[in-house]
mmCIF file of C-alpha atoms and ligand atoms in Angstrom:
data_model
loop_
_atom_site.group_PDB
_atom_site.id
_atom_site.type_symbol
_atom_site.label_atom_id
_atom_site.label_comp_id
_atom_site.label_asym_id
_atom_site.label_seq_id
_atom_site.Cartn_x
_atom_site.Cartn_y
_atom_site.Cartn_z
ATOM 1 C CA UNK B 1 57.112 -7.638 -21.450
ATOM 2 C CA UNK B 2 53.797 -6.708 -23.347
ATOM 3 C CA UNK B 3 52.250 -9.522 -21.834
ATOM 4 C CA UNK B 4 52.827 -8.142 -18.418
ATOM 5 C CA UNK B 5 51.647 -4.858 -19.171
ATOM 6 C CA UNK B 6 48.674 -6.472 -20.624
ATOM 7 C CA UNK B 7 47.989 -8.245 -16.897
ATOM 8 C CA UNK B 8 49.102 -5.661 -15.030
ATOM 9 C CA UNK B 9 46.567 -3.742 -16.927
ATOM 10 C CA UNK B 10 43.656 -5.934 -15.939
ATOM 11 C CA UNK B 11 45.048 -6.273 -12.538
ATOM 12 C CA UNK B 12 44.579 -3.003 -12.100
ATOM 13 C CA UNK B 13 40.871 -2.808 -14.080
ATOM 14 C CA UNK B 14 39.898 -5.678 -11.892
ATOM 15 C CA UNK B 15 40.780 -4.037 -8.979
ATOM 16 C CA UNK B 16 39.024 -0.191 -9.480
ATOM 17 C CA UNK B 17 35.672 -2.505 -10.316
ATOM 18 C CA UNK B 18 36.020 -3.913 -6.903
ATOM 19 C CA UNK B 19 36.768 -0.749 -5.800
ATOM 20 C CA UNK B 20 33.787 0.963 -7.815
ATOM 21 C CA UNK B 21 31.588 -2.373 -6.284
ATOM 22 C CA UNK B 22 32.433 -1.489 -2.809
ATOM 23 C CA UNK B 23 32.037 1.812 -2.752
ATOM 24 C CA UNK B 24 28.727 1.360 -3.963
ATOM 25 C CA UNK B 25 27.710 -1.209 -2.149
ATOM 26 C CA UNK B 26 26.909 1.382 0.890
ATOM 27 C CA UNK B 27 24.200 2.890 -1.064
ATOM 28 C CA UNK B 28 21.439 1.149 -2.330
ATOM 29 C CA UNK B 29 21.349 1.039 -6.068
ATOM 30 C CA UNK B 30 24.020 -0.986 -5.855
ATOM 31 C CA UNK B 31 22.377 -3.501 -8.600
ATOM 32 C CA UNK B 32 21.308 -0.847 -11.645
ATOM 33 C CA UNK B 33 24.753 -1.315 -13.303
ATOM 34 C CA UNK B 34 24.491 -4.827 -12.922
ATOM 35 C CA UNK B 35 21.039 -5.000 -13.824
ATOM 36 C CA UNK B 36 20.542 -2.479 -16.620
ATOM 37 C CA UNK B 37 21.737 -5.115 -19.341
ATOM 38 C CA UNK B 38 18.217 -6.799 -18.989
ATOM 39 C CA UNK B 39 16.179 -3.326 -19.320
ATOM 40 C CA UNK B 40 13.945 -2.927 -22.205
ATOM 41 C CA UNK B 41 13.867 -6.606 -22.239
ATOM 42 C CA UNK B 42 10.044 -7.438 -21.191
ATOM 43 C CA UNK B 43 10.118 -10.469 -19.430
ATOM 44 C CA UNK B 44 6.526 -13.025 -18.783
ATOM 45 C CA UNK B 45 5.623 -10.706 -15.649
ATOM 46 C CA UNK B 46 6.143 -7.579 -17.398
ATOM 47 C CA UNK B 47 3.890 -8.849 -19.828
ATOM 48 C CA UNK B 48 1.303 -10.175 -17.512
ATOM 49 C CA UNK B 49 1.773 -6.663 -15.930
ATOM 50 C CA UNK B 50 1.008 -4.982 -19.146
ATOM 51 C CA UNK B 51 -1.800 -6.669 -19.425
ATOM 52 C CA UNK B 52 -3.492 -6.973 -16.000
ATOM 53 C CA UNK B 53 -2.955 -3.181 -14.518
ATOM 54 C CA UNK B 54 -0.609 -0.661 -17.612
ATOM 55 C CA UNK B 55 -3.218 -1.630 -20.022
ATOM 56 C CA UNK B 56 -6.746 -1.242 -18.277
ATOM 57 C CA UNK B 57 -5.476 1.640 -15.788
ATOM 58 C CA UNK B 58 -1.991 3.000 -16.432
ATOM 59 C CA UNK B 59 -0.504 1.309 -13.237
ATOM 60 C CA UNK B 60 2.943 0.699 -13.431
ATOM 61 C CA UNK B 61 4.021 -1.301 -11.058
ATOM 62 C CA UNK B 62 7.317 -1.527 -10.204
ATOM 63 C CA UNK B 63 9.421 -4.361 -8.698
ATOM 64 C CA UNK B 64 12.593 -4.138 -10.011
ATOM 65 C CA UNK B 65 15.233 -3.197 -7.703
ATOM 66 C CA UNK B 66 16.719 -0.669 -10.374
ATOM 67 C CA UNK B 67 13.073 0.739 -10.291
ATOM 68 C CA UNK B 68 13.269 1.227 -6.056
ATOM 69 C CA UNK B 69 13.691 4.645 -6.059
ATOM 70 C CA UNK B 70 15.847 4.527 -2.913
ATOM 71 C CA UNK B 71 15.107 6.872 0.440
ATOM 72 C CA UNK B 72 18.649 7.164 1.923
ATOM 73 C CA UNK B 73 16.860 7.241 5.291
ATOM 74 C CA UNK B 74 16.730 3.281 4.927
ATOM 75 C CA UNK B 75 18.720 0.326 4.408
ATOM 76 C CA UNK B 76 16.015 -1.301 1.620
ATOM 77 C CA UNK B 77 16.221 -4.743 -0.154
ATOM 78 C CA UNK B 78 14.925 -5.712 -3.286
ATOM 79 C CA UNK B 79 11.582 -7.692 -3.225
ATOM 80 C CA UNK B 80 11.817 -11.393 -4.195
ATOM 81 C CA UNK B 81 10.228 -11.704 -7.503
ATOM 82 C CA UNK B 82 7.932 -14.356 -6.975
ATOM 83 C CA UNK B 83 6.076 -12.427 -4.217
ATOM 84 C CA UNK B 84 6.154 -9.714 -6.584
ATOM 85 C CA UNK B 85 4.057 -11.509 -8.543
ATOM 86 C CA UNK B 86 2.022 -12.582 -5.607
ATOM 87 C CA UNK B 87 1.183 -8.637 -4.962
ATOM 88 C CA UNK B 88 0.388 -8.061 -8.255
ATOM 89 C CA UNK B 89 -1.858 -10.869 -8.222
ATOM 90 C CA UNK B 90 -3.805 -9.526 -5.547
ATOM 91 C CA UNK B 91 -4.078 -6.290 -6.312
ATOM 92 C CA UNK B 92 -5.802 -6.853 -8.642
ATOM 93 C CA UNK B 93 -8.244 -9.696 -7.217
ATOM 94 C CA UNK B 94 -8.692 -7.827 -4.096
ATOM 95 C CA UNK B 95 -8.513 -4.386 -4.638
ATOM 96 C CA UNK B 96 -9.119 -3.023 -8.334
ATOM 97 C CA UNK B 97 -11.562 -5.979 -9.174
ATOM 98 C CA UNK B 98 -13.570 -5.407 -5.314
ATOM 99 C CA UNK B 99 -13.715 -1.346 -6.984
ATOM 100 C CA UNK B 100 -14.794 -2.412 -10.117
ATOM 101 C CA UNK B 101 -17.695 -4.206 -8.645
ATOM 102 C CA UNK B 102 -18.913 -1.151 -7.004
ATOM 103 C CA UNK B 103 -17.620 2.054 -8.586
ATOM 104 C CA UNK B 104 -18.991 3.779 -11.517
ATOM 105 C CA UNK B 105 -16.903 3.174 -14.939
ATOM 106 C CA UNK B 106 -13.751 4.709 -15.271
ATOM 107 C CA UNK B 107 -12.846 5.344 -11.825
ATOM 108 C CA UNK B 108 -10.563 3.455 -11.153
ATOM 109 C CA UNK B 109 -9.112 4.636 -14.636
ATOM 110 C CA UNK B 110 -9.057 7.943 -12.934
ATOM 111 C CA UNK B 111 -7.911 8.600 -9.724
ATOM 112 C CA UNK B 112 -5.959 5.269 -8.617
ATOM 113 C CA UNK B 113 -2.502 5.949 -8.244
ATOM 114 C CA UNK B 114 -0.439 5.463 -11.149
ATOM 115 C CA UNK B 115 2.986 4.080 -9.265
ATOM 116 C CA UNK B 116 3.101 1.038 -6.971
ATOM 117 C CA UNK B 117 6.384 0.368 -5.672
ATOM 118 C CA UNK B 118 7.454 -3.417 -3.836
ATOM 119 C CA UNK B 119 10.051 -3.084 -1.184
ATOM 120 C CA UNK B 120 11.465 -6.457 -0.018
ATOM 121 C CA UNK B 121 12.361 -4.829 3.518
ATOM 122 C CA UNK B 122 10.711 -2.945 6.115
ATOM 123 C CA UNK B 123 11.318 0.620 6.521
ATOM 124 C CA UNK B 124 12.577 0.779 10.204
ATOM 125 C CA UNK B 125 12.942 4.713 11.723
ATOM 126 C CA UNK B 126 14.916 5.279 14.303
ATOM 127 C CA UNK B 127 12.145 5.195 16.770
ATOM 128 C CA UNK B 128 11.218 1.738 16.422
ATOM 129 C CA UNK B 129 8.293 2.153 14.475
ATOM 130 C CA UNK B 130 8.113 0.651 11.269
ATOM 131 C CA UNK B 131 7.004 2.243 7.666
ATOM 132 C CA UNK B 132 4.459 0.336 6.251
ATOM 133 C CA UNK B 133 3.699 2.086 3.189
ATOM 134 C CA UNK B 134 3.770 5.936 1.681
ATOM 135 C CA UNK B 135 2.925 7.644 -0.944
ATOM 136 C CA UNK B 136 3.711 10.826 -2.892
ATOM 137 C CA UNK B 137 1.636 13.062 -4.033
ATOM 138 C CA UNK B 138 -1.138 10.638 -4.633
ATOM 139 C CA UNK B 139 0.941 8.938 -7.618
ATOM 140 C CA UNK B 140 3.057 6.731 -6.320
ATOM 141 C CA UNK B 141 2.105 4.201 -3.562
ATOM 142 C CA UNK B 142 5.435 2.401 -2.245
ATOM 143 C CA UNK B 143 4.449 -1.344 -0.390
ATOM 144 C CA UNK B 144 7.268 -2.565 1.899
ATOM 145 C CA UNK B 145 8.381 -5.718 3.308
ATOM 146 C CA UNK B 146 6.955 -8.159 0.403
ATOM 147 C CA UNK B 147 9.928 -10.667 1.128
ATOM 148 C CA UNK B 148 7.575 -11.260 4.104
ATOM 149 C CA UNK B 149 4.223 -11.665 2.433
ATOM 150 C CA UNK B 150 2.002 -14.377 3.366
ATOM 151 C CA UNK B 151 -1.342 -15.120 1.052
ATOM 152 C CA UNK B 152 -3.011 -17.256 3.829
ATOM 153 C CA UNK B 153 -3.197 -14.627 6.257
ATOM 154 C CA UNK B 154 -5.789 -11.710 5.198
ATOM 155 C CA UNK B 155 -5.213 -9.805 8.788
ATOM 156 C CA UNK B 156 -1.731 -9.392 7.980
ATOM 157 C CA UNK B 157 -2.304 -8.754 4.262
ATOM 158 C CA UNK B 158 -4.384 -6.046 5.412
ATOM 159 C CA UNK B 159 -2.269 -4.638 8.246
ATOM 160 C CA UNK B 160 0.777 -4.575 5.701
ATOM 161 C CA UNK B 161 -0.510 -3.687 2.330
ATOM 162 C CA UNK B 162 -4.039 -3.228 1.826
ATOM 163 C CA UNK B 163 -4.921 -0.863 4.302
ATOM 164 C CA UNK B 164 -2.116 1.218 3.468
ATOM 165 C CA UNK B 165 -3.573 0.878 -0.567
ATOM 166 C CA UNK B 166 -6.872 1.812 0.271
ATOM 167 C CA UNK B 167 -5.973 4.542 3.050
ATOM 168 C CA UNK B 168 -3.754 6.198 0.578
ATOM 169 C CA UNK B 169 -6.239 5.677 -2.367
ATOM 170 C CA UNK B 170 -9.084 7.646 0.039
ATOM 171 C CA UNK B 171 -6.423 10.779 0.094
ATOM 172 C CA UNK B 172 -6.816 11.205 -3.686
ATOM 173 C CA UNK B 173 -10.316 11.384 -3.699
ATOM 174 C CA UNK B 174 -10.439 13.658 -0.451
ATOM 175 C CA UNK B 175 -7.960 15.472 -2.381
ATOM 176 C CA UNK B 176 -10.188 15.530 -5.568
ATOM 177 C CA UNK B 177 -12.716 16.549 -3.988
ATOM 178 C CA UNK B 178 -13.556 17.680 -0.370
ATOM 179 C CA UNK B 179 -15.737 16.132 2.297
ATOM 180 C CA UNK B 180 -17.734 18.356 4.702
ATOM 181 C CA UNK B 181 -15.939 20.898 7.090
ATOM 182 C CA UNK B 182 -18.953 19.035 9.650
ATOM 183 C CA UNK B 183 -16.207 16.238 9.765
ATOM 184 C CA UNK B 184 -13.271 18.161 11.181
ATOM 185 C CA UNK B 185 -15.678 19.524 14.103
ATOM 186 C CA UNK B 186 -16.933 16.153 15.700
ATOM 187 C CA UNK B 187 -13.039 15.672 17.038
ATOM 188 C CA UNK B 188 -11.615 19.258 16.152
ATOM 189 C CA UNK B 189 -10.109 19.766 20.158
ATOM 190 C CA UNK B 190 -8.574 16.417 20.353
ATOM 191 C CA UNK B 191 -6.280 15.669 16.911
ATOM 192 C CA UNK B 192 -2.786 15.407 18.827
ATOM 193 C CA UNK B 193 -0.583 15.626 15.235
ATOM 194 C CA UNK B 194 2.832 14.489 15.337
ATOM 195 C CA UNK B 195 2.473 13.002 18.791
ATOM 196 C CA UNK B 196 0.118 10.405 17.696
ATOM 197 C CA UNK B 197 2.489 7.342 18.440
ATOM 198 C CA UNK B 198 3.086 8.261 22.003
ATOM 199 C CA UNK B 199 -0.628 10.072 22.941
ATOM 200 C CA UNK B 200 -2.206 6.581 23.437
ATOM 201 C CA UNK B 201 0.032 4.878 25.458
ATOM 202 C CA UNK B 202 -2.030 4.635 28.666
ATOM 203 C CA UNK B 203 -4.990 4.885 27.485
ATOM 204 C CA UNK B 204 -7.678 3.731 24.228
ATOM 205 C CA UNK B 205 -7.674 6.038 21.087
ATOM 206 C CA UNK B 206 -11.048 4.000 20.247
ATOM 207 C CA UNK B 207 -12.571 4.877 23.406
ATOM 208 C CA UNK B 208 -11.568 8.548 22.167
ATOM 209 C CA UNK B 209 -13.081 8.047 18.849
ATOM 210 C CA UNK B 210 -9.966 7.252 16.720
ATOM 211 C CA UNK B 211 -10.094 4.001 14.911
ATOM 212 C CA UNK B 212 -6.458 4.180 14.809
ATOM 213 C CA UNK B 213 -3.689 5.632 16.860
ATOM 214 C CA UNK B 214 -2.582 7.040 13.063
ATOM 215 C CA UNK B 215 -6.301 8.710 13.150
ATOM 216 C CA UNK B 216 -5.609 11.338 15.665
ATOM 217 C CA UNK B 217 -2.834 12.447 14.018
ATOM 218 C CA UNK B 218 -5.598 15.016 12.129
ATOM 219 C CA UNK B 219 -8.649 15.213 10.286
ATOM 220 C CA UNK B 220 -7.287 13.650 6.262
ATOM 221 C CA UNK B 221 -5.827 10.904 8.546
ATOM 222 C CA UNK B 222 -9.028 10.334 10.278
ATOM 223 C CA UNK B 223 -10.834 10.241 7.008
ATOM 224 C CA UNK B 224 -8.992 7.790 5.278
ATOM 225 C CA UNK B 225 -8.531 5.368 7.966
ATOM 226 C CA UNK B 226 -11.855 5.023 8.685
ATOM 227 C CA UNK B 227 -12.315 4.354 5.263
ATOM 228 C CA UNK B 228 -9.657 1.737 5.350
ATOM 229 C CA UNK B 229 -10.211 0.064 8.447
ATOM 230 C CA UNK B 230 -14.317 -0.464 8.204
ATOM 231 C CA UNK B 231 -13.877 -2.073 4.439
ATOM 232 C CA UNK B 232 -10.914 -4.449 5.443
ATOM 233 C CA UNK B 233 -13.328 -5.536 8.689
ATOM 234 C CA UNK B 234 -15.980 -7.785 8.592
ATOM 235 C CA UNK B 235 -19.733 -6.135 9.617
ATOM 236 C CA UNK B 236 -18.581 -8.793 13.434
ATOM 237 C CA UNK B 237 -15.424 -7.588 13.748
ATOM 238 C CA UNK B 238 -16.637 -3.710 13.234
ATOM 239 C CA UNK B 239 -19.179 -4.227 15.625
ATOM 240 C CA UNK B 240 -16.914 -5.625 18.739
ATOM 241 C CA UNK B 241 -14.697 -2.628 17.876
ATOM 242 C CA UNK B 242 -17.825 -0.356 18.273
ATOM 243 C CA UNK B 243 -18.538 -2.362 21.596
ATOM 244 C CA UNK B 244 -15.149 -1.780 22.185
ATOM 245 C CA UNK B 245 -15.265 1.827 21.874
ATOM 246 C CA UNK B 246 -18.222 2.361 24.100
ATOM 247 C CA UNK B 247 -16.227 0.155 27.071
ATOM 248 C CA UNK B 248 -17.018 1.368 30.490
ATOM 249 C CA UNK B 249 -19.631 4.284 28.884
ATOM 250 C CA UNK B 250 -16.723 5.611 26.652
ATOM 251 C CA UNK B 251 -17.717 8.256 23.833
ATOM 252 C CA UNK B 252 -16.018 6.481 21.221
ATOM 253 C CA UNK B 253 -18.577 4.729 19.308
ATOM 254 C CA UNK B 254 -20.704 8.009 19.111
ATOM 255 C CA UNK B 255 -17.548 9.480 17.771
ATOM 256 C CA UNK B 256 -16.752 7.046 15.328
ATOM 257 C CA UNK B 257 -20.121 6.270 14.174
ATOM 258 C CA UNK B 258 -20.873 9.944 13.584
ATOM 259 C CA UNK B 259 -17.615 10.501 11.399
ATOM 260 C CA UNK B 260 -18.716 7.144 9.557
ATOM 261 C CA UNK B 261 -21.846 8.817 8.854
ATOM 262 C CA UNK B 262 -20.503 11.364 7.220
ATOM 263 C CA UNK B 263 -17.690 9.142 5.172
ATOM 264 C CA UNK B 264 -20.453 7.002 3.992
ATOM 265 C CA UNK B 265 -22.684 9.616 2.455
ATOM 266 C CA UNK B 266 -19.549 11.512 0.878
ATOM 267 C CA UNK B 267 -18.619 8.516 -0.944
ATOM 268 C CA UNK B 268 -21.873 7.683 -1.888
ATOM 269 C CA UNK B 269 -23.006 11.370 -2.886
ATOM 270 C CA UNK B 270 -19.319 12.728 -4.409
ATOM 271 C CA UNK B 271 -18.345 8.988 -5.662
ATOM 272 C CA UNK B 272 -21.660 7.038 -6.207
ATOM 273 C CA UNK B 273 -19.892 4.190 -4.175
ATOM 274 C CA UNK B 274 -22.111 2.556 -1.418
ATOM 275 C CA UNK B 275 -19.055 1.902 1.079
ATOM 276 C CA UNK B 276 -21.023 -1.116 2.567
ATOM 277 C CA UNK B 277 -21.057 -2.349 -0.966
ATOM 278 C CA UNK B 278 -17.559 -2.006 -1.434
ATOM 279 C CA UNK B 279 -16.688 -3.929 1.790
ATOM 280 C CA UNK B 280 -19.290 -6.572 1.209
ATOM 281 C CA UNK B 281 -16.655 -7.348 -2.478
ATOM 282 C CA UNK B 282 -13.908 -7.084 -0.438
ATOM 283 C CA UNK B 283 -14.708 -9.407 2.192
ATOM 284 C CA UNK B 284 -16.476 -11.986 -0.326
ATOM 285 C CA UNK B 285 -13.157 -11.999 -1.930
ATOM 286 C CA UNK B 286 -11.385 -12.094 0.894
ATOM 287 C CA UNK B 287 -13.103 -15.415 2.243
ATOM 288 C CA UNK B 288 -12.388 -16.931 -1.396
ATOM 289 C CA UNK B 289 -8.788 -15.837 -1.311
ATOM 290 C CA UNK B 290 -7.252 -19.504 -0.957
ATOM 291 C CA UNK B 291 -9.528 -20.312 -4.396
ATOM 292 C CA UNK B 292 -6.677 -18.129 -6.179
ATOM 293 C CA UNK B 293 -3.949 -19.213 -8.168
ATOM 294 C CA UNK B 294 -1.675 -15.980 -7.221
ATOM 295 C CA UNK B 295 1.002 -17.002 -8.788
ATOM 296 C CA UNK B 296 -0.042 -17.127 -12.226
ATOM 297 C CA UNK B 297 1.098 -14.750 -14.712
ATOM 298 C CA UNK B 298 -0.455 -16.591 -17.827
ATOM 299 C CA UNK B 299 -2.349 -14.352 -19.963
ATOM 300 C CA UNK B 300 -5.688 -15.274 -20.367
ATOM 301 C CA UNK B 301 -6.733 -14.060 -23.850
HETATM 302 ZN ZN1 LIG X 401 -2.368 9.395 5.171
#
């Protein structure tokens, strides 16, 4: 008789924690019970992490699916911990070390974002379009499907992560300090805001002046992208865009090379970075990326 009450007991414990598992298991934190017995337990990456971005800069960078601070709007997945690693890895090679190289001490100490966040998924709205990165507030920089990431192809590395690191880097330092009212003239009449994913469909935001479709959303866009796209292009591939722009007698390399004037002489006079500089590091490091072991997380003492 006890003995049955003890089993009917655990029949029914067994069955609410299936119960509390499924009912979870719509959201998406789904792991942090499961996973919270390892917190405070560093393990080698969290170590490496320490000492590669918490120590030198205050990054935290978070990976951990308990750390994915979920958006309800999306159906996420953890990121694979080996690309994790991966990301970290170049990060650092080819985006802090590329600044370091360039900018004067302590900036990156500064004003990079404090928060990096590794989605496994992509971030699909219900238009079609997919997220590719955001960021809050200038602290937090969230970096979505990693469980995709490939290290031997830079154009996507830069079309998934880096661009997005680098444009949303530029809006702190916009935000920390302004660039010239001059800017927002040269394409004042034709920013289309939130229409910017359906404005270009028949015909060429670069012919426009717009390095991006995303650029014509308004001027901070603008800014930033231009910042992102001319130091993740090689001095070629910048110049067939500009060719590109001024197709058939179009306006927009005047556009675009006007706006670049002005991005290149606030970074150099309200940053002391020289933005050809900072792309020449970039792309140097770029061409040596298959010379990386990115998937080491030994500490080098
Ligand atoms: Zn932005």
């Amino acid at each position: 008789m006890m003995k049955n009450k003890i089993l009917y007991g655990l029949i029914i414990f067994a069955i609410s924690v299936i119960l509390g598992a499924c009912s979870e298991e719509e959201g998406i934190d789904t792991s942090i019970s499961v996973i919270s017995v390892e917190q405070g337990k560093a393990n080698d990456f969290d170590k490496y992490l320490n000492h590669i971005l918490v120590k030198p800069y205050n990054i935290r960078f978070l990976y951990k699916f308990e750390d994915v601070e979920s958006d309800l709007n999306y159906q996420l997945v953890p990121a694979v911990y080996e690309n994790s690693i991966r990301m970290a890895n170049l990060v650092k090679y080819l985006c802090l070390d590329a600044y370091e190289e360039v900018a004067p001490d302590n900036f990156l100490e500064a004003y990079f974002p404090k928060m990096m966040m590794m989605v496994g998924s992509g971030a699909y709205r219900n238009n079609g379009t997919v997220v590719l990165g955001t960021a809050e507030g200038g602290l937090k920089i969230t970096l979505y499907d990693i469980n995709n990431l490939d290290v031997t192809d830079i154009d996507r590395l830069y079309e998934f992560y880096f661009r997005t690191i680098f444009h949303e880097f530029s809006h702190i330092l916009h935000q920390t300090k302004d660039y010239t009212t001059d800017f927002d003239r040269i394409s004042a009449t034709e920013y289309v805001g939130g229409s910017w994913n359906d404005a270009w469909e028949d015909k060429s935001s670069l012919e426009a002046g717009f390095i991006s479709d995303y650029s014509s959303k308004e001027a901070d866009e603008d800014f930033v992208e231009l910042i992102a796209h001319y130091i993740t292009n090689t001095p070629e591939v910048w110049e067939e865009k500009m060719v590109a722009a001024a197709k058939d007698g179009a306006k927009g390399r005047a556009v675009i090379e006007a706006k670049m004037a002005i991005v290149s002489s606030y970074l150099s006079q309200s940053w002391d970075i020289d933005i050809d500089e900072l792309r020449a590091a970039i792309q140097k490091r770029a061409d040596e990326l298959d010379e990386q072991d990115l998937d080491n997380i030994k500490i080098e003492e």
